[in-house]
């Protein structure tokens, strides 16, 4: 049981490039979410999904797209990377968010030059 | 090393003493609250949770108190150990009809030998 797996662990991009951060969970969790964490701040919710085919925006969705074609995978796409998107990105999942805590991956450290 | 949490408020506690970490939450409609621990270079790890129909919940060496009147949450750690050194975050599910889990800004717990 691997839990929540994020790839890659580290990535450096140039401004304007696009990329996809991968997130996969093997716990059959319906709920998945993406957060970013900047130095000196807590985690901010980017997008979340309550099940396959359903996604919604969080606190800071601009510049990011998501899709949820399967229960297991929830990729995060940066459309045109900007230096302001330099951050650590965490993916999380839970059975249901109403009364169950989320399990987090170990993060992707992304630098935009 | 991990740069997250450079500017977070810090609580310094003597080893063996009890620690109390506080959190003010934002939304009076929030109905589920979670405390997470984050060690350097890792994703947040679940500690304890509480629903809004409760005032107190105890786990192993940890207690969460919820005061809905003033929208305040606290985490008490008994007999603090060196392994408790980390950044602690509270999180809330901000709406009973939605699924957004929003994090607070965090507190760094430092243990003095």
Coordinates of N, CA and C in Angstrom, one line a residue:
Chain A
X1 N 0.8 -1.2 0.0 CA 0.0 0.0 0.0 C 0.9 1.2 0.0
X2 N 1.0 2.0 -1.2 CA 1.9 3.1 -1.3 C 1.3 4.4 -0.7
X3 N 0.0 4.5 -0.6 CA -0.6 5.7 -0.1 C -0.8 6.7 -1.3
X4 N -0.3 8.0 -1.1 CA -0.4 9.0 -2.1 C 1.0 9.2 -2.7
X5 N 1.1 9.0 -4.0 CA 2.4 9.1 -4.6 C 2.4 10.3 -5.6
X6 N 3.4 11.2 -5.4 CA 3.6 12.4 -6.3 C 4.9 12.3 -7.1
X7 N 4.8 12.6 -8.3 CA 5.9 12.7 -9.2 C 5.8 13.9 -10.1
X8 N 7.0 14.5 -10.4 CA 8.3 14.2 -9.9 C 8.4 14.8 -8.5
X9 N 9.5 14.6 -7.8 CA 9.8 15.1 -6.5 C 10.4 16.5 -6.6
X10 N 11.2 16.8 -7.7 CA 11.8 18.1 -8.0 C 11.6 18.4 -9.4
X11 N 11.4 19.7 -9.7 CA 11.3 20.1 -11.1 C 11.7 21.6 -11.3
X12 N 12.5 21.9 -12.3 CA 12.8 23.3 -12.6 C 12.3 23.6 -14.0
X13 N 11.6 24.7 -14.1 CA 11.0 25.0 -15.4 C 11.4 26.5 -15.7
X14 N 11.3 26.8 -17.0 CA 11.5 28.1 -17.4 C 10.1 28.8 -17.6
X15 N 10.1 30.1 -17.4 CA 8.8 30.9 -17.5 C 8.2 30.6 -18.9
X16 N 6.9 30.3 -18.8 CA 6.1 30.0 -20.0 C 6.0 28.6 -20.4
X17 N 6.8 27.7 -19.8 CA 6.7 26.3 -20.1 C 5.5 25.7 -19.4
X18 N 5.0 24.6 -19.8 CA 3.9 23.9 -19.2 C 4.4 22.6 -18.7
X19 N 3.7 22.1 -17.7 CA 4.0 20.7 -17.2 C 2.8 20.2 -16.4
X20 N 2.9 18.9 -16.1 CA 1.9 18.2 -15.3 C 2.5 17.6 -14.1
X21 N 2.0 17.9 -13.0 CA 2.4 17.2 -11.7 C 1.4 16.0 -11.5
X22 N 2.0 14.9 -11.3 CA 1.2 13.7 -11.2 C 0.9 13.3 -9.7
X23 N -0.3 12.8 -9.5 CA -0.7 12.4 -8.2 C -1.5 11.1 -8.3
X24 N -1.1 10.1 -7.6 CA -1.9 8.8 -7.6 C -2.0 8.3 -6.2
X25 N -3.2 7.7 -6.0 CA -3.5 7.1 -4.7 C -4.1 5.7 -4.9
X26 N -3.7 4.8 -4.0 CA -4.1 3.4 -4.2 C -5.0 2.9 -3.0
X27 N -5.7 3.9 -2.4 CA -6.6 3.6 -1.3 C -8.1 3.7 -1.6
X28 N -8.4 3.9 -2.9 CA -9.7 4.0 -3.4 C -10.5 5.1 -2.8
X29 N -9.8 6.2 -2.5 CA -10.4 7.4 -2.0 C -11.1 8.2 -3.0
X30 N -12.3 8.7 -2.6 CA -13.1 9.5 -3.6 C -12.6 10.9 -3.7
X31 N -12.1 11.4 -2.5 CA -11.8 12.8 -2.5 C -10.3 13.0 -2.7
X32 N -9.9 14.0 -3.6 CA -8.5 14.3 -3.8 C -8.4 15.8 -3.9
X33 N -7.2 16.3 -3.6 CA -7.0 17.7 -3.6 C -5.6 18.1 -3.9
X34 N -5.3 19.3 -4.3 CA -4.0 19.9 -4.5 C -3.9 21.1 -3.7
X35 N -2.7 21.3 -3.0 CA -2.3 22.4 -2.3 C -1.0 22.9 -2.7
X36 N -0.7 24.2 -2.5 CA 0.6 24.7 -2.7 C 1.0 25.3 -1.3
X37 N 2.3 25.2 -1.0 CA 2.9 25.8 0.2 C 4.1 26.6 -0.1
X38 N 3.9 27.9 0.2 CA 5.0 28.9 0.0 C 5.7 29.1 1.4
X39 N 7.0 29.5 1.4 CA 7.7 29.8 2.6 C 6.9 30.8 3.5
X40 N 6.8 30.4 4.8 CA 6.1 31.3 5.7 C 4.6 31.3 5.7
X41 N 4.1 30.4 4.9 CA 2.6 30.3 4.8 C 2.2 28.9 5.0
X42 N 0.9 28.8 5.2 CA 0.3 27.4 5.3 C 0.0 26.9 3.9
X43 N -0.7 25.8 3.9 CA -1.1 25.2 2.6 C -2.4 25.9 2.0
X44 N -2.3 26.2 0.8 CA -3.5 26.9 0.1 C -4.1 25.9 -0.9
X45 N -5.4 25.8 -0.9 CA -6.1 24.9 -1.7 C -6.2 25.4 -3.2
X46 N -5.7 24.6 -4.1 CA -5.8 25.0 -5.5 C -7.0 24.5 -6.2
X47 N -7.2 23.1 -6.2 CA -8.3 22.5 -6.8 C -8.6 21.2 -6.0
X48 N -9.9 20.7 -6.1 CA -10.2 19.5 -5.4 C -11.2 18.7 -6.2
X49 N -11.4 17.5 -5.9 CA -12.3 16.6 -6.6 C -13.0 15.7 -5.6
X50 N -14.3 15.6 -5.7 CA -15.1 14.7 -4.8 C -15.3 13.3 -5.5
X51 N -14.8 13.1 -6.7 CA -15.0 11.8 -7.3 C -14.6 11.9 -8.8
X52 N -14.5 10.8 -9.5 CA -14.1 10.8 -10.9 C -15.1 11.6 -11.7
X53 N -14.5 12.5 -12.5 CA -15.4 13.4 -13.4 C -15.8 14.6 -12.8
X54 N -15.5 14.9 -11.5 CA -16.0 16.0 -10.7 C -14.8 16.8 -10.2
X55 N -14.6 18.1 -10.5 CA -13.6 18.9 -9.9 C -14.2 20.3 -9.6
X56 N -13.5 20.9 -8.7 CA -13.9 22.3 -8.3 C -12.7 23.1 -7.9
X57 N -12.9 24.4 -7.9 CA -11.8 25.3 -7.6 C -11.7 25.5 -6.1
X58 N -10.4 25.7 -5.7 CA -10.1 26.1 -4.3 C -9.9 27.5 -4.1
X59 N -8.9 27.9 -3.2 CA -8.6 29.3 -2.9 C -7.8 30.0 -4.0
X60 N -6.9 29.2 -4.7 CA -6.0 29.8 -5.6 C -5.9 29.1 -6.9
X61 N -7.0 29.0 -7.7 CA -7.0 28.1 -8.9 C -6.4 28.7 -10.1
X62 N -6.1 30.0 -10.2 CA -5.7 30.6 -11.4 C -4.3 30.1 -11.8
X63 N -4.2 29.7 -13.1 CA -3.0 29.3 -13.7 C -2.8 27.8 -13.6
X64 N -3.8 27.1 -13.1 CA -3.8 25.6 -12.9 C -5.0 25.0 -13.5
X65 N -4.9 23.8 -14.1 CA -6.0 23.0 -14.5 C -5.9 21.6 -13.9
X66 N -7.1 21.0 -13.6 CA -7.1 19.6 -13.2 C -8.1 18.8 -13.9
X67 N -8.0 17.5 -13.9 CA -9.0 16.6 -14.4 C -9.0 15.4 -13.5
X68 N -10.1 14.6 -13.5 CA -10.2 13.4 -12.7 C -10.9 12.4 -13.5
X69 N -10.2 11.7 -14.4 CA -10.7 10.7 -15.2 C -10.8 9.3 -14.5
X70 N -10.0 9.1 -13.5 CA -10.1 7.9 -12.7 C -10.1 8.2 -11.3
X71 N -10.5 7.2 -10.4 CA -10.5 7.5 -9.0 C -9.1 7.6 -8.5
X72 N -8.1 6.9 -9.1 CA -6.8 6.8 -8.6 C -5.9 8.1 -8.9
X73 N -6.2 8.8 -10.0 CA -5.3 9.8 -10.5 C -5.9 11.2 -10.5
X74 N -5.1 12.2 -10.1 CA -5.6 13.6 -10.1 C -4.4 14.5 -10.5
X75 N -4.1 14.6 -11.8 CA -3.0 15.4 -12.2 C -3.3 16.9 -12.2
X76 N -2.2 17.7 -11.9 CA -2.3 19.1 -11.9 C -1.5 19.7 -13.0
X77 N -2.1 20.5 -13.8 CA -1.4 21.1 -15.0 C -1.1 22.6 -14.8
X78 N 0.1 22.9 -15.0 CA 0.5 24.3 -15.1 C 0.5 24.7 -16.6
X79 N -0.3 25.7 -16.9 CA -0.6 26.0 -18.3 C 0.6 26.8 -18.9
X80 N 1.1 27.8 -18.2 CA 2.2 28.6 -18.6 C 2.9 29.1 -17.4
X81 N 3.9 28.4 -17.0 CA 4.6 28.6 -15.7 C 5.1 30.0 -15.5
X82 N 4.9 30.5 -14.3 CA 5.3 31.9 -13.9 C 6.1 31.8 -12.6
X83 N 7.1 32.7 -12.4 CA 7.9 32.6 -11.2 C 7.1 32.6 -9.9
X84 N 5.9 33.2 -9.9 CA 5.0 33.2 -8.8 C 4.5 31.8 -8.4
X85 N 4.6 30.9 -9.3 CA 4.2 29.5 -9.1 C 5.3 28.6 -8.5
X86 N 6.4 29.2 -8.2 CA 7.5 28.5 -7.5 C 7.0 28.2 -6.1
X87 N 7.0 26.9 -5.8 CA 6.3 26.5 -4.5 C 6.6 25.0 -4.3
X88 N 6.1 24.5 -3.2 CA 6.0 23.1 -3.0 C 4.5 22.7 -3.1
X89 N 4.3 21.7 -3.9 CA 2.9 21.3 -4.2 C 2.6 19.9 -3.5
X90 N 1.5 19.9 -2.8 CA 1.1 18.7 -2.1 C -0.2 18.2 -2.7
X91 N -0.3 16.9 -2.9 CA -1.6 16.2 -3.2 C -2.0 15.5 -2.0
X92 N -3.3 15.4 -1.8 CA -3.9 14.7 -0.7 C -5.2 13.9 -1.1
X93 N -5.5 12.9 -0.3 CA -6.8 12.2 -0.6 C -7.4 11.7 0.7
X94 N -8.7 11.5 0.6 CA -9.4 11.0 1.8 C -10.7 10.2 1.3
X95 N -11.2 9.4 2.2 CA -12.4 8.6 1.9 C -13.5 9.6 1.6
X96 N -13.7 10.6 2.5 CA -14.7 11.7 2.4 C -14.2 12.8 3.3
X97 N -14.3 14.0 2.8 CA -13.7 15.1 3.6 C -14.6 15.6 4.8
X98 N -15.8 15.1 4.9 CA -16.7 15.6 5.9 C -16.3 15.2 7.3
X99 N -15.7 14.0 7.4 CA -15.3 13.5 8.7 C -14.1 12.6 8.7
X100 N -13.3 12.6 7.6 CA -12.1 11.8 7.6 C -10.9 12.7 7.1
X101 N -9.8 12.5 7.8 CA -8.6 13.3 7.5 C -8.0 12.9 6.1
X102 N -7.3 13.8 5.5 CA -6.6 13.6 4.3 C -5.3 12.9 4.5
X103 N -4.8 12.1 3.6 CA -3.5 11.6 3.5 C -2.7 12.4 2.5
X104 N -1.5 12.8 2.9 CA -0.7 13.6 2.0 C 0.4 12.9 1.3
X105 N 0.8 13.3 0.1 CA 2.0 12.9 -0.5 C 3.2 13.7 0.1
X106 N 4.4 13.4 -0.4 CA 5.6 14.0 0.1 C 5.9 15.3 -0.7
X107 N 5.1 15.6 -1.7 CA 5.3 16.9 -2.3 C 6.1 16.9 -3.6
X108 N 5.9 17.9 -4.4 CA 6.8 18.2 -5.6 C 7.3 19.6 -5.4
X109 N 8.6 19.7 -5.4 CA 9.3 21.0 -5.2 C 9.5 21.6 -6.6
X110 N 8.8 22.7 -6.9 CA 8.8 23.3 -8.3 C 9.5 24.7 -8.3
X111 N 10.4 24.9 -9.1 CA 11.1 26.2 -9.3 C 10.9 26.7 -10.7
X112 N 10.4 27.9 -10.8 CA 10.2 28.5 -12.1 C 11.2 29.7 -12.3
X113 N 12.0 29.6 -13.3 CA 13.1 30.6 -13.5 C 12.7 31.6 -14.5
Chain B
X1 N 18.1 22.6 3.1 CA 17.0 22.1 3.9 C 15.7 22.7 3.5
X2 N 14.7 22.3 4.2 CA 13.3 22.8 3.8 C 13.1 24.2 4.2
X3 N 12.7 25.0 3.3 CA 12.5 26.4 3.5 C 11.1 26.8 4.0
X4 N 10.2 25.8 4.0 CA 8.8 26.1 4.4 C 8.8 26.4 5.9
X5 N 8.1 27.4 6.3 CA 7.9 27.7 7.7 C 8.9 28.7 8.2
X6 N 9.7 29.4 7.4 CA 10.8 30.2 7.9 C 10.2 31.3 8.8
X7 N 9.0 31.9 8.4 CA 8.5 33.0 9.1 C 7.3 32.7 10.0
X8 N 7.1 31.4 10.3 CA 6.0 31.0 11.1 C 6.2 31.4 12.6
X9 N 5.2 31.7 13.4 CA 5.4 31.9 14.8 C 5.9 30.6 15.4
X10 N 6.8 30.8 16.4 CA 7.4 29.7 17.1 C 7.0 29.6 18.5
X11 N 6.8 28.4 18.9 CA 6.5 28.1 20.3 C 7.7 27.2 20.8
X12 N 8.4 27.7 21.9 CA 9.5 27.0 22.4 C 9.1 26.4 23.8
X13 N 9.3 25.1 23.9 CA 8.9 24.4 25.1 C 10.0 23.5 25.6
X14 N 10.1 23.4 26.9 CA 11.0 22.5 27.6 C 10.6 21.1 27.4
X15 N 11.5 20.2 27.1 CA 11.2 18.8 27.0 C 10.6 18.3 28.3
X16 N 9.5 17.6 28.1 CA 8.8 17.1 29.3 C 7.6 17.9 29.7
X17 N 7.6 19.2 29.3 CA 6.5 20.1 29.6 C 5.3 19.8 28.6
X18 N 4.2 20.4 28.9 CA 3.0 20.3 28.0 C 3.1 21.5 27.0
X19 N 2.7 21.2 25.8 CA 2.6 22.3 24.8 C 1.2 22.6 24.4
X20 N 0.9 23.8 24.2 CA -0.5 24.2 23.7 C -0.3 25.1 22.5
X21 N -0.9 24.6 21.4 CA -0.8 25.4 20.1 C -2.2 25.8 19.8
X22 N -2.3 27.1 19.5 CA -3.6 27.7 19.2 C -3.9 28.0 17.8
X23 N -5.2 28.0 17.4 CA -5.6 28.3 16.1 C -6.9 29.0 16.1
X24 N -7.0 30.1 15.4 CA -8.3 30.8 15.2 C -8.8 30.4 13.8
X25 N -10.0 29.9 13.7 CA -10.6 29.5 12.4 C -11.5 30.6 11.9
X26 N -11.8 30.5 10.6 CA -12.4 31.7 10.0 C -13.9 31.6 9.8
X27 N -14.5 30.5 9.7 CA -15.9 30.4 9.3 C -16.8 29.7 10.4
X28 N -17.8 30.4 10.8 CA -18.6 29.8 11.9 C -19.4 28.6 11.4
X29 N -19.5 28.4 10.0 CA -20.2 27.3 9.5 C -19.3 26.0 9.4
X30 N -18.0 26.2 9.7 CA -17.1 25.0 9.6 C -17.6 23.9 10.6
X31 N -17.6 22.7 10.1 CA -18.1 21.6 11.0 C -17.1 20.5 11.2
X32 N -15.9 20.6 10.7 CA -14.9 19.5 10.9 C -13.6 20.2 10.9
X33 N -12.7 19.8 11.9 CA -11.4 20.4 12.1 C -10.4 19.3 12.3
X34 N -9.2 19.6 11.8 CA -8.1 18.6 11.8 C -6.8 19.3 12.2
X35 N -6.0 18.6 13.0 CA -4.6 19.1 13.3 C -3.7 18.2 12.5
X36 N -2.7 18.8 11.9 CA -1.6 18.1 11.2 C -0.3 18.5 11.7
X37 N 0.7 17.6 11.6 CA 2.1 17.8 11.9 C 2.9 17.7 10.7
X38 N 3.8 18.7 10.4 CA 4.6 18.6 9.2 C 6.1 18.7 9.6
X39 N 6.8 17.7 9.3 CA 8.2 17.6 9.5 C 9.0 18.1 8.3
X40 N 10.2 18.5 8.5 CA 10.9 19.1 7.4 C 11.0 18.2 6.2
X41 N 10.6 18.7 5.0 CA 10.8 17.9 3.8 C 9.7 16.9 3.6
X42 N 8.6 16.9 4.4 CA 7.6 15.9 4.3 C 6.2 16.5 4.1
X43 N 5.3 15.7 3.8 CA 3.9 16.2 3.7 C 3.3 16.2 5.1
X44 N 2.2 17.0 5.3 CA 1.5 17.0 6.6 C 1.0 15.6 7.0
X45 N 1.1 15.3 8.3 CA 0.7 14.0 8.8 C -0.5 14.3 9.8
X46 N -1.5 13.5 9.7 CA -2.7 13.6 10.6 C -2.3 13.3 12.0
X47 N -2.8 14.2 12.9 CA -2.6 14.0 14.4 C -4.0 13.6 15.0
X48 N -4.9 14.5 14.9 CA -6.2 14.3 15.6 C -7.3 15.2 14.9
X49 N -8.5 14.8 15.0 CA -9.6 15.6 14.4 C -10.7 15.8 15.4
X50 N -11.7 16.7 15.1 CA -12.8 16.9 15.9 C -14.0 17.4 15.1
X51 N -15.2 17.0 15.4 CA -16.3 17.5 14.7 C -17.0 18.6 15.5
X52 N -17.8 19.4 14.9 CA -18.3 20.6 15.5 C -19.3 20.3 16.6
X53 N -19.8 19.1 16.7 CA -20.7 18.7 17.8 C -20.0 18.3 19.0
X54 N -18.7 18.4 19.0 CA -17.9 18.0 20.2 C -17.1 19.3 20.7
X55 N -16.7 19.3 22.0 CA -15.9 20.3 22.5 C -14.4 19.9 22.8
X56 N -14.3 18.6 22.9 CA -13.0 18.0 23.3 C -12.8 16.6 22.8
X57 N -11.6 16.3 22.4 CA -11.3 14.9 21.9 C -9.9 14.6 22.3
X58 N -9.7 13.4 22.8 CA -8.4 13.0 23.3 C -7.8 11.9 22.5
X59 N -6.5 11.9 22.2 CA -5.8 10.8 21.6 C -4.6 10.5 22.5
X60 N -3.7 9.8 21.9 CA -2.5 9.4 22.7 C -1.6 10.6 22.8
X61 N -1.5 11.2 24.0 CA -0.7 12.3 24.4 C -1.2 13.7 23.8
X62 N -2.2 13.6 23.0 CA -2.8 14.8 22.4 C -4.2 15.0 22.7
X63 N -4.6 16.3 22.9 CA -6.0 16.7 23.1 C -6.3 17.9 22.3
X64 N -7.5 17.8 21.6 CA -7.9 19.0 20.9 C -9.2 19.6 21.6
X65 N -9.2 20.9 21.7 CA -10.3 21.6 22.3 C -10.9 22.5 21.3
X66 N -12.2 22.6 21.2 CA -12.9 23.4 20.3 C -13.8 24.4 21.0
X67 N -13.7 25.6 20.8 CA -14.5 26.7 21.3 C -15.2 27.4 20.2
X68 N -16.5 27.0 19.9 CA -17.2 27.5 18.7 C -17.6 29.0 19.0
X69 N -17.8 29.3 20.2 CA -18.2 30.7 20.5 C -17.2 31.7 20.0
X70 N -16.0 31.5 20.2 CA -14.9 32.4 19.8 C -14.2 31.9 18.6
X71 N -14.6 30.8 18.0 CA -14.0 30.2 16.8 C -12.5 29.9 17.0
X72 N -12.2 29.1 18.1 CA -10.9 28.9 18.5 C -10.7 27.4 18.7
X73 N -9.5 26.9 18.2 CA -9.1 25.5 18.3 C -7.8 25.4 19.0
X74 N -7.6 24.5 19.8 CA -6.2 24.3 20.4 C -5.8 22.8 20.4
X75 N -4.5 22.7 20.3 CA -3.9 21.3 20.4 C -3.0 21.3 21.6
X76 N -3.2 20.3 22.5 CA -2.4 20.2 23.7 C -1.6 18.9 23.5
X77 N -0.3 19.0 23.7 CA 0.6 17.8 23.6 C 1.2 17.6 25.0
X78 N 0.9 16.5 25.6 CA 1.4 16.2 26.9 C 2.9 15.7 26.9
X79 N 3.7 16.1 27.9 CA 5.0 15.5 28.0 C 5.8 15.6 26.7
X80 N 6.0 16.8 26.2 CA 6.5 17.1 24.9 C 7.9 16.4 24.8
X81 N 8.1 15.8 23.6 CA 9.3 15.0 23.3 C 10.1 15.7 22.2
X82 N 11.4 15.4 22.0 CA 12.1 15.9 20.9 C 11.5 15.6 19.5
X83 N 10.9 14.5 19.4 CA 10.2 14.1 18.2 C 9.0 14.9 17.8
X84 N 8.6 15.7 18.8 CA 7.4 16.5 18.5 C 7.8 17.8 17.8
X85 N 9.1 18.1 17.6 CA 9.5 19.3 16.9 C 9.0 19.2 15.5
X86 N 8.3 20.2 15.1 CA 7.7 20.2 13.7 C 6.9 21.5 13.6
X87 N 6.2 21.7 12.4 CA 5.3 22.7 12.2 C 3.9 22.1 12.3
X88 N 3.0 22.7 13.1 CA 1.7 22.2 13.3 C 0.6 23.2 12.6
X89 N -0.3 22.5 11.9 CA -1.3 23.3 11.2 C -2.7 22.8 11.6
X90 N -3.6 23.7 11.8 CA -5.0 23.4 11.9 C -5.7 23.5 10.5
X91 N -6.7 22.7 10.3 CA -7.4 22.8 9.0 C -8.9 22.7 9.4
X92 N -9.7 23.3 8.5 CA -11.2 23.3 8.7 C -11.9 23.0 7.4
X93 N -13.0 22.3 7.6 CA -13.9 22.1 6.4 C -14.9 23.2 6.5
X94 N -14.8 24.2 5.6 CA -15.4 25.5 5.8 C -16.9 25.5 5.5
X95 N -17.5 24.5 5.0 CA -18.9 24.6 4.7 C -19.5 23.2 4.8
X96 N -20.6 23.0 5.5 CA -21.2 21.7 5.6 C -21.7 21.1 4.3
X97 N -21.9 22.0 3.3 CA -22.4 21.5 2.0 C -21.3 21.4 1.0
X98 N -20.1 21.8 1.3 CA -19.0 21.8 0.4 C -17.9 20.9 0.9
X99 N -16.8 20.8 0.2 CA -15.8 19.9 0.5 C -14.4 20.6 0.6
X100 N -14.4 21.9 0.9 CA -13.1 22.6 0.9 C -12.5 22.4 2.3
X101 N -11.3 21.9 2.3 CA -10.5 21.9 3.5 C -9.4 23.0 3.5
X102 N -9.5 23.9 4.4 CA -8.7 25.1 4.3 C -7.7 25.1 5.5
X103 N -6.4 25.4 5.3 CA -5.4 25.3 6.3 C -5.2 26.7 7.0
X104 N -4.9 26.7 8.2 CA -4.4 27.9 8.9 C -2.9 28.1 8.6
X105 N -2.3 29.1 9.2 CA -1.0 29.5 8.8 C 0.1 28.7 9.5
X106 N -0.1 28.0 10.6 CA 0.8 27.1 11.2 C 1.6 27.7 12.3
X107 N 2.1 26.8 13.2 CA 3.0 27.2 14.3 C 4.2 26.2 14.4
X108 N 5.4 26.8 14.5 CA 6.6 25.9 14.7 C 6.8 25.6 16.1
X109 N 6.9 24.3 16.5 CA 7.1 23.9 17.8 C 8.6 23.5 18.0
X110 N 9.3 24.2 18.9 CA 10.7 23.9 19.1 C 10.9 23.4 20.5
X111 N 11.6 22.3 20.7 CA 11.8 21.7 22.0 C 13.2 22.0 22.6
X112 N 13.2 22.5 23.8 CA 14.5 22.8 24.5 C 14.9 21.6 25.3
X113 N 16.1 21.1 25.2 CA 16.5 19.9 26.0 C 16.6 20.2 27.5

